[in-house]
PDB file of C-alpha atoms and ligand atoms in Angstrom:
ATOM      1  CA  MET A 180      75.008  -8.476 -41.196  1.00 94.00           C
ATOM      2  CA  ASN A 181      75.744  -6.377 -38.046  1.00 96.00           C
ATOM      3  CA  PHE A 182      73.132  -4.844 -35.721  1.00 96.00           C
ATOM      4  CA  ASP A 183      73.385  -1.339 -37.252  1.00 96.00           C
ATOM      5  CA  GLU A 184      72.775  -2.958 -40.658  1.00 97.00           C
ATOM      6  CA  TYR A 185      69.867  -4.963 -39.387  1.00 97.00           C
ATOM      7  CA  GLN A 186      68.370  -1.861 -37.803  1.00 97.00           C
ATOM      8  CA  LYS A 187      68.678   0.090 -40.947  1.00 97.00           C
ATOM      9  CA  LEU A 188      66.808  -2.527 -43.034  1.00 98.00           C
ATOM     10  CA  ALA A 189      64.236  -3.320 -40.228  1.00 97.00           C
ATOM     11  CA  SER A 190      63.472   0.497 -40.122  1.00 97.00           C
ATOM     12  CA  ARG A 191      62.187   0.360 -43.746  1.00 97.00           C
ATOM     13  CA  THR A 192      59.170  -1.271 -42.453  1.00 96.00           C
ATOM     14  CA  ALA A 193      58.861   0.988 -39.324  1.00 95.00           C
ATOM     15  CA  THR A 194      55.806   3.107 -40.321  1.00 94.00           C
ATOM     16  CA  PHE A 195      53.544   4.617 -37.780  1.00 93.00           C
ATOM     17  CA  SER A 196      50.063   6.204 -38.235  1.00 94.00           C
ATOM     18  CA  GLY A 197      47.408   7.679 -36.050  1.00 93.00           C
ATOM     19  CA  LYS A 198      48.059   7.077 -32.332  1.00 90.00           C
ATOM     20  CA  GLN A 199      51.205   5.021 -33.043  1.00 91.00           C
ATOM     21  CA  ALA A 200      52.683   8.132 -34.675  1.00 90.00           C
ATOM     22  CA  GLU A 201      52.038  10.142 -31.590  1.00 93.00           C
ATOM     23  CA  ILE A 202      53.777   7.731 -29.209  1.00 95.00           C
ATOM     24  CA  PRO A 203      55.931   5.451 -31.336  1.00 96.00           C
ATOM     25  CA  LEU A 204      58.184   4.393 -28.335  1.00 97.00           C
ATOM     26  CA  VAL A 205      55.266   3.244 -26.479  1.00 97.00           C
ATOM     27  CA  TYR A 206      53.958   1.531 -29.432  1.00 97.00           C
ATOM     28  CA  VAL A 207      57.114  -0.418 -30.167  1.00 98.00           C
ATOM     29  CA  ALA A 208      57.416  -1.265 -26.428  1.00 98.00           C
ATOM     30  CA  LEU A 209      54.047  -2.707 -26.452  1.00 97.00           C
ATOM     31  CA  GLY A 210      54.937  -4.644 -29.708  1.00 98.00           C
ATOM     32  CA  LEU A 211      58.037  -6.099 -27.917  1.00 98.00           C
ATOM     33  CA  ALA A 212      55.975  -7.285 -24.988  1.00 98.00           C
ATOM     34  CA  GLY A 213      53.488  -8.859 -27.479  1.00 98.00           C
ATOM     35  CA  GLU A 214      56.293 -10.594 -29.647  1.00 98.00           C
ATOM     36  CA  SER A 215      58.163 -11.762 -26.456  1.00 98.00           C
ATOM     37  CA  GLY A 216      54.888 -13.365 -25.381  1.00 98.00           C
ATOM     38  CA  GLU A 217      54.638 -15.150 -28.718  1.00 98.00           C
ATOM     39  CA  LEU A 218      58.088 -16.445 -28.418  1.00 98.00           C
ATOM     40  CA  ILE A 219      57.617 -17.696 -24.982  1.00 98.00           C
ATOM     41  CA  GLU A 220      54.343 -19.218 -25.894  1.00 98.00           C
ATOM     42  CA  LYS A 221      56.101 -21.265 -28.724  1.00 98.00           C
ATOM     43  CA  ILE A 222      58.672 -22.507 -26.144  1.00 98.00           C
ATOM     44  CA  LYS A 223      55.955 -23.369 -23.647  1.00 98.00           C
ATOM     45  CA  LYS A 224      54.054 -25.455 -26.049  1.00 98.00           C
ATOM     46  CA  VAL A 225      57.243 -27.298 -27.075  1.00 98.00           C
ATOM     47  CA  MET A 226      57.614 -28.101 -23.339  1.00 98.00           C
ATOM     48  CA  ARG A 227      54.037 -29.073 -22.834  1.00 98.00           C
ATOM     49  CA  ASN A 228      53.329 -30.942 -25.997  1.00 97.00           C
ATOM     50  CA  ASP A 229      56.719 -32.210 -27.157  1.00 97.00           C
ATOM     51  CA  ASN A 230      58.525 -32.923 -23.994  1.00 97.00           C
ATOM     52  CA  GLY A 231      61.017 -30.135 -24.854  1.00 96.00           C
ATOM     53  CA  GLU A 232      61.895 -31.682 -28.193  1.00 97.00           C
ATOM     54  CA  ILE A 233      62.357 -28.990 -30.831  1.00 98.00           C
ATOM     55  CA  SER A 234      61.165 -30.225 -34.089  1.00 98.00           C
ATOM     56  CA  GLU A 235      62.440 -28.425 -37.357  1.00 98.00           C
ATOM     57  CA  GLU A 236      58.972 -26.978 -37.793  1.00 98.00           C
ATOM     58  CA  LYS A 237      58.980 -25.559 -34.228  1.00 98.00           C
ATOM     59  CA  ARG A 238      62.641 -24.299 -34.702  1.00 98.00           C
ATOM     60  CA  GLU A 239      61.403 -22.471 -37.702  1.00 98.00           C
ATOM     61  CA  GLU A 240      58.450 -20.911 -35.862  1.00 98.00           C
ATOM     62  CA  ILE A 241      60.759 -20.004 -32.881  1.00 98.00           C
ATOM     63  CA  LYS A 242      63.361 -18.462 -35.329  1.00 98.00           C
ATOM     64  CA  ARG A 243      60.698 -16.284 -36.729  1.00 98.00           C
ATOM     65  CA  GLU A 244      59.513 -15.061 -33.315  1.00 98.00           C
ATOM     66  CA  ILE A 245      63.168 -14.320 -32.414  1.00 98.00           C
ATOM     67  CA  GLY A 246      63.116 -12.126 -35.397  1.00 98.00           C
ATOM     68  CA  ASP A 247      59.911 -10.394 -34.470  1.00 98.00           C
ATOM     69  CA  VAL A 248      61.389  -9.574 -30.930  1.00 98.00           C
ATOM     70  CA  LEU A 249      64.631  -8.367 -32.746  1.00 98.00           C
ATOM     71  CA  TRP A 250      62.736  -5.978 -34.973  1.00 98.00           C
ATOM     72  CA  TYR A 251      61.058  -4.340 -32.006  1.00 98.00           C
ATOM     73  CA  LEU A 252      64.299  -4.093 -30.017  1.00 98.00           C
ATOM     74  CA  SER A 253      65.890  -2.505 -33.007  1.00 98.00           C
ATOM     75  CA  GLN A 254      63.202   0.128 -33.206  1.00 98.00           C
ATOM     76  CA  ILE A 255      63.229   0.862 -29.440  1.00 98.00           C
ATOM     77  CA  SER A 256      67.107   1.466 -29.847  1.00 98.00           C
ATOM     78  CA  ARG A 257      66.480   3.687 -32.893  1.00 98.00           C
ATOM     79  CA  LEU A 258      63.781   5.811 -31.171  1.00 97.00           C
ATOM     80  CA  CYS A 259      66.041   6.084 -28.166  1.00 98.00           C
ATOM     81  CA  ASP A 260      68.885   7.200 -30.384  1.00 97.00           C
ATOM     82  CA  ILE A 261      71.043   4.335 -29.291  1.00 97.00           C
ATOM     83  CA  PRO A 262      73.124   2.796 -31.927  1.00 96.00           C
ATOM     84  CA  PHE A 263      71.911  -0.981 -32.104  1.00 97.00           C
ATOM     85  CA  ASP A 264      75.748  -2.145 -32.480  1.00 97.00           C
ATOM     86  CA  ASP A 265      76.457  -0.084 -29.323  1.00 97.00           C
ATOM     87  CA  ALA A 266      73.737  -1.828 -27.409  1.00 97.00           C
ATOM     88  CA  ALA A 267      75.036  -5.315 -28.374  1.00 97.00           C
ATOM     89  CA  VAL A 268      78.658  -4.484 -27.679  1.00 97.00           C
ATOM     90  CA  THR A 269      77.751  -2.787 -24.308  1.00 97.00           C
ATOM     91  CA  ASN A 270      75.962  -5.853 -23.297  1.00 96.00           C
ATOM     92  CA  ILE A 271      78.873  -8.226 -24.210  1.00 96.00           C
ATOM     93  CA  GLU A 272      81.276  -5.985 -22.376  1.00 97.00           C
ATOM     94  CA  LYS A 273      79.139  -5.820 -19.350  1.00 95.00           C
ATOM     95  CA  LEU A 274      78.983  -9.691 -19.120  1.00 94.00           C
ATOM     96  CA  ALA A 275      82.594 -10.047 -19.645  1.00 95.00           C
ATOM     97  CA  ASP A 276      83.135  -7.692 -16.790  1.00 94.00           C
ATOM     98  CA  ARG A 277      80.855  -9.574 -14.559  1.00 92.00           C
ATOM     99  CA  ALA A 278      82.472 -12.734 -15.633  1.00 92.00           C
ATOM    100  CA  LYS A 279      85.910 -11.499 -14.867  1.00 93.00           C
ATOM    101  CA  ARG A 280      84.849 -10.259 -11.335  1.00 92.00           C
ATOM    102  CA  GLY A 281      82.975 -13.467 -10.705  1.00 90.00           C
ATOM    103  CA  VAL A 282      79.449 -11.866 -10.254  1.00 90.00           C
ATOM    104  CA  ILE A 283      77.847 -13.423 -13.351  1.00 84.00           C
ATOM    105  CA  LYS A 284      75.325 -15.334 -11.261  1.00 83.00           C
ATOM    106  CA  SER A 285      74.664 -12.660  -8.693  1.00 79.00           C
ATOM    107  CA  GLU A 286      71.640 -10.304  -8.813  1.00 82.00           C
ATOM    108  CA  GLY A 287      71.319  -6.581  -9.653  1.00 84.00           C
ATOM    109  CA  ASP A 288      71.318  -4.601 -12.787  1.00 81.00           C
ATOM    110  CA  THR A 289      74.576  -2.553 -11.940  1.00 81.00           C
ATOM    111  CA  ARG A 290      76.703  -5.197 -10.194  1.00 76.00           C
TER     112      ARG A 290
HETATM  113 MG1   MG B1213      55.198 -12.899 -33.927  1.00 50.26          MG
END
């Protein structure tokens, strides 16, 4: 499955009503923040409670939260009319360019 295929399948469950439908981009941006927090919380608890050891159960929970984050990213991409594959490819190209120029560990969004 590529990112565009994922986005198409994920979009089948992107239904917005009420206030969500008026401002879907804001709604999904808030959702991304929430799901990112859930993912980070799972990782925090692995550090706090399990000394950083990721059990199979925790790995499954983290995987599911990664999926939740991916869903919201796919919908932000769709609502901004950015092909999801394009966002992924552009990121890889950006990183490759930075690595080539030796600025991968520097700071700044446009380096
Ligand atoms: Mg979640």
